[in-house]
mmCIF file of C-alpha atoms in Angstrom:
data_model
loop_
_atom_site.group_PDB
_atom_site.id
_atom_site.type_symbol
_atom_site.label_atom_id
_atom_site.label_comp_id
_atom_site.label_asym_id
_atom_site.label_seq_id
_atom_site.Cartn_x
_atom_site.Cartn_y
_atom_site.Cartn_z
ATOM 1 C CA THR A 169 -7.805 -5.931 2.677
ATOM 2 C CA GLY A 170 -8.800 -7.673 6.101
ATOM 3 C CA TRP A 171 -10.348 -4.385 7.316
ATOM 4 C CA GLU A 172 -14.086 -4.719 7.355
ATOM 5 C CA ARG A 173 -14.549 -0.979 7.337
ATOM 6 C CA VAL A 174 -12.419 -0.276 4.097
ATOM 7 C CA ASP A 175 -13.561 -3.599 2.314
ATOM 8 C CA ASP A 176 -17.296 -2.241 2.667
ATOM 9 C CA ILE A 177 -16.364 1.049 0.825
ATOM 10 C CA CYS A 178 -14.387 -0.639 -2.200
ATOM 11 C CA LYS A 179 -16.761 -3.732 -2.414
ATOM 12 C CA GLY A 180 -14.490 -6.257 -0.727
ATOM 13 C CA GLY A 181 -10.916 -4.970 -1.637
ATOM 14 C CA LEU A 182 -8.835 -4.105 -4.535
ATOM 15 C CA GLY A 183 -10.111 -5.688 -7.800
ATOM 16 C CA SER A 184 -8.296 -7.538 -10.701
ATOM 17 C CA GLY A 185 -6.434 -5.031 -12.825
ATOM 18 C CA GLU A 186 -6.823 -2.212 -10.447
ATOM 19 C CA LEU A 187 -3.933 -0.215 -8.878
ATOM 20 C CA GLY A 188 -3.702 0.576 -5.227
ATOM 21 C CA VAL A 189 -1.574 2.982 -3.398
ATOM 22 C CA VAL A 190 -0.710 3.722 0.077
ATOM 23 C CA ILE A 191 0.734 7.147 0.677
ATOM 24 C CA ALA A 192 2.665 7.950 4.074
ATOM 25 C CA PRO A 193 5.699 10.127 5.299
ATOM 26 C CA THR A 194 8.947 8.339 5.518
ATOM 27 C CA GLY A 195 9.281 6.070 8.796
ATOM 28 C CA ALA A 196 5.519 5.765 9.110
ATOM 29 C CA GLY A 197 5.087 2.280 8.078
ATOM 30 C CA LYS A 198 4.247 1.976 4.529
ATOM 31 C CA SER A 199 6.117 -1.418 4.224
ATOM 32 C CA MET A 200 4.130 -2.824 7.232
ATOM 33 C CA VAL A 201 0.950 -1.798 5.329
ATOM 34 C CA LEU A 202 2.050 -3.484 2.217
ATOM 35 C CA VAL A 203 2.959 -6.466 4.343
ATOM 36 C CA HIS A 204 -0.497 -6.604 6.087
ATOM 37 C CA LEU A 205 -2.363 -6.517 2.554
ATOM 38 C CA GLY A 206 -0.244 -9.352 1.212
ATOM 39 C CA ALA A 207 -0.774 -11.516 4.213
ATOM 40 C CA GLN A 208 -4.426 -11.114 4.064
ATOM 41 C CA ALA A 209 -4.138 -12.360 0.649
ATOM 42 C CA VAL A 210 -1.988 -15.320 1.669
ATOM 43 C CA LYS A 211 -4.664 -16.264 4.303
ATOM 44 C CA ALA A 212 -7.372 -16.159 1.803
ATOM 45 C CA GLY A 213 -5.301 -18.832 -0.258
ATOM 46 C CA LEU A 214 -3.840 -16.635 -2.936
ATOM 47 C CA ASN A 215 -0.304 -16.466 -4.193
ATOM 48 C CA VAL A 216 1.389 -12.893 -3.620
ATOM 49 C CA ILE A 217 4.472 -11.919 -5.559
ATOM 50 C CA HIS A 218 6.244 -9.281 -3.423
ATOM 51 C CA TYR A 219 8.784 -7.037 -4.972
ATOM 52 C CA THR A 220 11.024 -4.917 -2.326
ATOM 53 C CA LEU A 221 13.464 -2.157 -3.336
ATOM 54 C CA GLU A 222 14.336 -0.796 -0.315
ATOM 55 C CA LEU A 223 14.549 -3.696 2.579
ATOM 56 C CA CYS A 224 16.218 -6.915 2.572
ATOM 57 C CA HIS A 225 13.900 -9.840 1.365
ATOM 58 C CA THR A 226 14.773 -11.722 4.617
ATOM 59 C CA THR A 227 13.344 -8.887 6.586
ATOM 60 C CA ILE A 228 10.177 -8.787 4.334
ATOM 61 C CA GLY A 229 9.967 -12.549 4.938
ATOM 62 C CA GLN A 230 10.041 -11.884 8.912
ATOM 63 C CA ARG A 231 7.374 -9.436 8.817
ATOM 64 C CA TYR A 232 5.110 -12.115 6.967
ATOM 65 C CA ASP A 233 5.988 -14.403 9.503
ATOM 66 C CA SER A 234 4.929 -12.147 12.348
ATOM 67 C CA CYS A 235 1.819 -10.812 10.479
ATOM 68 C CA LEU A 236 0.533 -14.269 9.554
ATOM 69 C CA THR A 237 1.321 -15.791 13.265
ATOM 70 C CA GLY A 238 1.082 -12.972 15.649
ATOM 71 C CA VAL A 239 4.473 -13.537 16.931
ATOM 72 C CA GLN A 240 6.625 -10.442 17.692
ATOM 73 C CA LEU A 241 9.461 -9.776 15.316
ATOM 74 C CA GLN A 242 12.016 -10.072 17.940
ATOM 75 C CA ASP A 243 10.681 -13.736 19.110
ATOM 76 C CA LEU A 244 10.815 -15.092 15.572
ATOM 77 C CA PHE A 245 14.062 -17.034 15.728
ATOM 78 C CA SER A 246 13.291 -18.584 19.256
ATOM 79 C CA LEU A 247 9.935 -19.602 17.939
ATOM 80 C CA LYS A 248 10.591 -20.749 14.713
ATOM 81 C CA GLU A 249 9.162 -24.290 15.295
ATOM 82 C CA GLN A 250 5.941 -22.767 16.767
ATOM 83 C CA ILE A 251 5.565 -20.255 13.634
ATOM 84 C CA TYR A 252 6.372 -23.391 11.156
ATOM 85 C CA GLU A 253 3.246 -25.083 12.684
ATOM 86 C CA LYS A 254 1.239 -22.129 12.362
ATOM 87 C CA VAL A 255 1.933 -21.395 8.787
ATOM 88 C CA LYS A 256 2.307 -24.950 7.144
ATOM 89 C CA ASP A 257 -1.302 -25.321 6.816
ATOM 90 C CA ILE A 258 -2.114 -21.931 5.013
ATOM 91 C CA ASP A 259 -2.883 -22.464 1.322
ATOM 92 C CA GLY A 260 -1.692 -19.325 0.083
ATOM 93 C CA ASN A 261 1.920 -18.568 -0.900
ATOM 94 C CA VAL A 262 4.348 -15.620 -1.042
ATOM 95 C CA ILE A 263 7.424 -15.010 -3.173
ATOM 96 C CA ILE A 264 9.603 -12.272 -2.271
ATOM 97 C CA LYS A 265 11.794 -10.631 -4.794
ATOM 98 C CA GLU A 266 14.534 -8.099 -3.912
ATOM 99 C CA TYR A 267 16.235 -5.551 -6.443
ATOM 100 C CA PRO A 268 18.439 -2.873 -5.184
ATOM 101 C CA THR A 269 16.977 0.423 -5.102
ATOM 102 C CA LYS A 270 16.518 2.138 -8.442
ATOM 103 C CA SER A 271 18.093 -0.967 -10.304
ATOM 104 C CA ALA A 272 14.744 -2.450 -11.533
ATOM 105 C CA SER A 273 11.954 -1.029 -13.883
ATOM 106 C CA THR A 274 8.403 -2.224 -14.431
ATOM 107 C CA ASN A 275 10.005 -3.943 -17.386
ATOM 108 C CA THR A 276 12.233 -5.950 -14.873
ATOM 109 C CA ILE A 277 9.187 -6.922 -13.228
ATOM 110 C CA ARG A 278 7.225 -7.871 -16.017
ATOM 111 C CA ALA A 279 10.057 -10.230 -17.069
ATOM 112 C CA HIS A 280 9.991 -11.739 -13.908
ATOM 113 C CA LEU A 281 6.277 -12.313 -13.850
ATOM 114 C CA ASP A 282 6.693 -13.904 -17.028
ATOM 115 C CA LYS A 283 8.870 -16.497 -16.100
ATOM 116 C CA LEU A 284 6.969 -17.326 -12.931
ATOM 117 C CA LYS A 285 3.681 -17.756 -15.320
ATOM 118 C CA GLN A 286 6.030 -20.016 -17.638
ATOM 119 C CA GLN A 287 6.460 -22.037 -14.766
ATOM 120 C CA GLY A 288 2.958 -22.572 -13.642
ATOM 121 C CA VAL A 289 3.234 -20.153 -10.669
ATOM 122 C CA PRO A 290 -0.489 -18.393 -10.076
ATOM 123 C CA ILE A 291 -0.118 -14.659 -9.887
ATOM 124 C CA ASP A 292 -3.218 -13.621 -7.721
ATOM 125 C CA MET A 293 -1.405 -10.141 -6.296
ATOM 126 C CA ILE A 294 1.425 -7.742 -6.881
ATOM 127 C CA ILE A 295 2.844 -5.877 -4.413
ATOM 128 C CA VAL A 296 5.975 -3.311 -5.221
ATOM 129 C CA ASP A 297 7.560 -1.803 -2.144
ATOM 130 C CA TYR A 298 7.621 0.892 -3.332
ATOM 131 C CA GLY A 299 6.939 2.337 -6.755
ATOM 132 C CA ASP A 300 9.003 5.676 -6.180
ATOM 133 C CA LEU A 301 12.245 3.389 -6.215
ATOM 134 C CA LEU A 302 11.779 1.918 -9.798
ATOM 135 C CA LYS A 303 13.496 3.351 -12.940
ATOM 136 C CA PRO A 304 11.071 4.875 -15.411
ATOM 137 C CA VAL A 305 10.823 3.230 -18.679
ATOM 138 C CA SER A 306 8.752 5.502 -20.902
ATOM 139 C CA ALA A 307 9.533 8.651 -19.610
ATOM 140 C CA PRO A 308 11.959 10.841 -22.040
ATOM 141 C CA ARG A 309 15.705 11.250 -20.950
ATOM 142 C CA GLY A 310 16.231 14.319 -18.790
ATOM 143 C CA SER A 311 12.357 14.859 -18.042
ATOM 144 C CA GLU A 312 11.332 16.174 -14.377
ATOM 145 C CA LYS A 313 11.058 13.711 -11.361
ATOM 146 C CA ARG A 314 7.216 14.278 -11.382
ATOM 147 C CA HIS A 315 6.918 13.171 -14.976
ATOM 148 C CA ASP A 316 8.905 10.065 -14.490
ATOM 149 C CA LEU A 317 7.048 9.045 -11.186
ATOM 150 C CA GLU A 318 3.764 9.527 -13.342
ATOM 151 C CA SER A 319 5.104 7.292 -15.899
ATOM 152 C CA ILE A 320 6.074 4.358 -13.369
ATOM 153 C CA TYR A 321 2.660 4.349 -11.777
ATOM 154 C CA GLU A 322 0.873 4.330 -15.436
ATOM 155 C CA GLU A 323 3.373 1.017 -16.039
ATOM 156 C CA LEU A 324 2.328 -0.279 -12.843
ATOM 157 C CA ARG A 325 -1.452 -0.189 -13.283
ATOM 158 C CA ALA A 326 -0.517 -1.537 -16.898
ATOM 159 C CA ILE A 327 0.910 -4.474 -15.241
ATOM 160 C CA ALA A 328 -2.169 -5.160 -13.023
ATOM 161 C CA GLN A 329 -4.248 -5.264 -16.147
ATOM 162 C CA ILE A 330 -1.631 -7.605 -18.354
ATOM 163 C CA PHE A 331 -1.848 -10.085 -15.222
ATOM 164 C CA GLU A 332 -5.355 -9.722 -14.480
ATOM 165 C CA CYS A 333 -4.626 -9.256 -10.948
ATOM 166 C CA PRO A 334 -4.424 -6.283 -8.018
ATOM 167 C CA VAL A 335 -1.340 -4.325 -7.684
ATOM 168 C CA TRP A 336 -0.520 -2.655 -4.343
ATOM 169 C CA THR A 337 2.204 -0.303 -4.127
ATOM 170 C CA ALA A 338 3.446 2.903 -1.561
ATOM 171 C CA SER A 339 4.553 6.233 -2.392
ATOM 172 C CA GLN A 340 6.353 8.810 -0.126
ATOM 173 C CA THR A 341 4.361 12.180 0.828
ATOM 174 C CA ASN A 342 5.849 15.435 0.642
ATOM 175 C CA ARG A 343 7.169 17.222 3.747
ATOM 176 C CA SER A 344 4.050 18.600 4.920
ATOM 177 C CA GLY A 345 3.106 14.997 5.847
ATOM 178 C CA LEU A 346 5.745 14.390 8.267
ATOM 179 C CA ASN A 347 3.956 15.858 11.369
ATOM 180 C CA ALA A 348 0.503 15.866 10.172
ATOM 181 C CA GLU A 349 -2.157 14.306 12.087
ATOM 182 C CA LEU A 350 -4.362 13.603 9.116
ATOM 183 C CA ILE A 351 -2.971 13.505 5.502
ATOM 184 C CA THR A 352 -5.443 14.563 3.430
ATOM 185 C CA MET A 353 -5.706 15.476 -0.318
ATOM 186 C CA GLU A 354 -3.996 18.913 0.292
ATOM 187 C CA SER A 355 -1.002 17.001 1.996
ATOM 188 C CA ILE A 356 -0.613 14.727 -0.777
ATOM 189 C CA SER A 357 -1.215 16.926 -3.467
ATOM 190 C CA GLU A 358 2.114 16.579 -4.745
ATOM 191 C CA ALA A 359 2.279 12.947 -4.662
ATOM 192 C CA PHE A 360 -1.030 12.806 -6.330
ATOM 193 C CA SER A 361 0.164 13.602 -9.875
ATOM 194 C CA LYS A 362 1.979 10.353 -9.824
ATOM 195 C CA CYS A 363 -1.062 8.294 -8.433
ATOM 196 C CA PHE A 364 -3.542 9.797 -10.764
ATOM 197 C CA VAL A 365 -4.258 6.659 -12.557
ATOM 198 C CA ALA A 366 -4.485 4.633 -9.258
ATOM 199 C CA ASP A 367 -7.948 3.207 -8.344
ATOM 200 C CA PHE A 368 -7.804 3.308 -4.591
ATOM 201 C CA ILE A 369 -5.385 5.716 -2.636
ATOM 202 C CA PHE A 370 -5.534 5.823 1.284
ATOM 203 C CA SER A 371 -2.759 7.677 3.227
ATOM 204 C CA LEU A 372 -1.276 6.608 6.749
ATOM 205 C CA SER A 373 -0.218 9.362 8.978
ATOM 206 C CA ARG A 374 1.349 8.852 12.570
ATOM 207 C CA THR A 375 2.763 11.587 14.521
ATOM 208 C CA ILE A 376 5.405 10.813 17.412
ATOM 209 C CA ALA A 377 2.652 10.356 20.016
ATOM 210 C CA ASP A 378 0.732 8.101 17.764
ATOM 211 C CA LYS A 379 3.849 5.752 17.745
ATOM 212 C CA LYS A 380 4.558 5.594 21.385
ATOM 213 C CA ASN A 381 0.533 4.745 21.500
ATOM 214 C CA ASN A 382 0.424 2.095 18.830
ATOM 215 C CA THR A 383 -2.148 4.601 17.009
ATOM 216 C CA GLY A 384 -2.582 6.453 13.758
ATOM 217 C CA ARG A 385 -4.928 7.404 11.049
ATOM 218 C CA PHE A 386 -6.134 6.246 7.370
ATOM 219 C CA PHE A 387 -7.553 8.636 4.982
ATOM 220 C CA VAL A 388 -9.317 7.265 1.878
ATOM 221 C CA ALA A 389 -8.428 9.933 -0.608
ATOM 222 C CA LYS A 390 -9.384 8.334 -3.625
ATOM 223 C CA ASN A 391 -11.925 5.172 -4.462
ATOM 224 C CA ARG A 392 -13.335 4.592 -7.693
ATOM 225 C CA ASN A 393 -15.622 2.156 -6.580
ATOM 226 C CA GLY A 394 -17.401 3.899 -3.619
ATOM 227 C CA LYS A 395 -17.142 6.398 -1.177
ATOM 228 C CA ASP A 396 -13.871 8.602 -0.200
ATOM 229 C CA GLY A 397 -12.642 11.312 1.768
ATOM 230 C CA ILE A 398 -13.235 9.253 4.740
ATOM 231 C CA PRO A 399 -10.797 9.173 7.767
ATOM 232 C CA PHE A 400 -10.452 6.258 9.944
ATOM 233 C CA PRO A 401 -8.557 5.806 13.224
ATOM 234 C CA ILE A 402 -6.331 2.866 13.377
ATOM 235 C CA ARG A 403 -4.437 0.729 15.898
ATOM 236 C CA MET A 404 -0.931 -0.004 14.503
ATOM 237 C CA ASP A 405 1.435 -2.342 16.481
ATOM 238 C CA THR A 406 4.594 -2.703 14.528
ATOM 239 C CA SER A 407 6.088 -5.268 16.940
ATOM 240 C CA ASN A 408 3.999 -8.040 15.335
ATOM 241 C CA ILE A 409 2.724 -6.259 12.303
ATOM 242 C CA SER A 410 -0.806 -5.834 13.557
ATOM 243 C CA LEU A 411 -3.337 -3.023 11.879
ATOM 244 C CA GLU A 412 -6.732 -2.686 13.149
ATOM 245 C CA VAL A 413 -9.149 -0.148 11.369
ATOM 246 C CA LEU A 414 -11.625 1.454 13.834
ATOM 247 C CA GLU A 415 -14.970 3.013 13.394
ATOM 248 C CA SER A 416 -14.926 6.427 11.540
ATOM 249 C CA GLU A 417 -16.897 9.130 13.196
ATOM 250 C CA LEU A 418 -17.829 10.192 9.738
ATOM 251 C CA GLU A 419 -19.277 6.783 8.655
ATOM 252 C CA ASP A 420 -22.851 6.934 9.665
ATOM 253 C CA VAL A 421 -23.515 10.725 9.750
ATOM 254 C CA GLU A 422 -22.126 13.256 7.112
ATOM 255 C CA LYS A 423 -21.337 16.294 9.107
ATOM 256 C CA PRO A 424 -21.098 19.950 7.811
ATOM 257 C CA ASP A 425 -17.280 19.623 7.878
ATOM 258 C CA SER A 426 -17.127 16.474 5.927
ATOM 259 C CA LYS A 427 -19.171 18.009 3.312
ATOM 260 C CA ARG A 428 -16.969 20.920 3.116
ATOM 261 C CA GLN A 429 -13.945 18.623 2.936
ATOM 262 C CA ALA A 430 -15.448 16.505 0.276
ATOM 263 C CA ASP A 431 -16.066 19.587 -1.649
ATOM 264 C CA LYS A 432 -12.789 20.810 -1.500
ATOM 265 C CA ILE A 433 -11.185 17.671 -2.243
ATOM 266 C CA ASN A 434 -13.591 17.322 -5.605
ATOM 267 C CA LYS A 435 -12.081 20.763 -6.609
ATOM 268 C CA ILE A 436 -8.418 19.556 -6.329
ATOM 269 C CA TYR A 437 -9.476 16.382 -8.530
ATOM 270 C CA LYS A 438 -10.576 19.037 -11.020
ATOM 271 C CA GLU A 439 -7.577 20.871 -10.984
ATOM 272 C CA PHE A 440 -5.644 17.828 -11.599
ATOM 273 C CA LYS A 441 -7.640 16.585 -14.197
ATOM 274 C CA ASN A 442 -7.060 19.940 -15.898
#
C-alpha cells in the first residue's frame, strides 16, 4: 500500500486473489486513495489496470502523474517535460479504461481483461473506481439495491481469484458518515453487507476542518490477515495526491476503550454473519 503501518498489519499489502475496499462518504477522496494504491504498485514495477466509472480517464491519468512525481495537479501542463523525465524510467505501467456510470458490469471488465491477457499484457493489480457504479450480473431483476451491491462485490472478488491478483475498489458510506470524525463499523454497517466478501476494508473520514488542514483518519474495519479495529491519523494533500499514514495511539497499547470497541465490532460481525 505504500503505508508502512498498514502493510505491517496486513502482511505486506493486499494479496493475490484478494479484494480490498475503501469506504468513505462522497467527496472525501476515495478515488485519490485508489490512485495512490495504484501508483505504489506502478512504482514497484507492476502493471495496474484501472477502471473508472465516475471520472474521465484523463483526470485519472493526471492524478497518477501527480502522485508519481509530486508535481501539483495545477502545474502538470506547464511541467509536462519534467514529469516525463521522472516517469520514463519507472518499470511499472498503468492502463486506464473509462466506462460511463452503470454502463459496465463485471462481465464487461472480465472481457476487457481477457483481451489484455490475449495480447500478452501482464495483469498485476486491478482497480475499479468504484464498485457501486457497476451493473450487477447475477442478482435477479427487481431485487433490492443492497442485494445487487452484494452480488457486485462477490463478482469482483471472483475476478481477483480468476486473474490471480489483488483487486481494489471503493464504496460509498451511508449518510451517517458524512460528518463523522471516525467512520467505524457502526457508521458503515449498511455498506458492510455489500463488502462482506472483502478481505480488507478501511474507511476514510475527513471533516471540513480536516480538508482545510490536509488531515483525516483511516479506520481498519476488517482484515482477514491480521489486526483490525485500528484508527490511524493521516495527512492527505489532494493538490498532489499525497497520503501519509501516521502512528496510531492504539498501535502499541491496547486501551480499555479500544477493547470495548473491538468487542462491539465483533458483535456486529456476528450479526451480519447470521
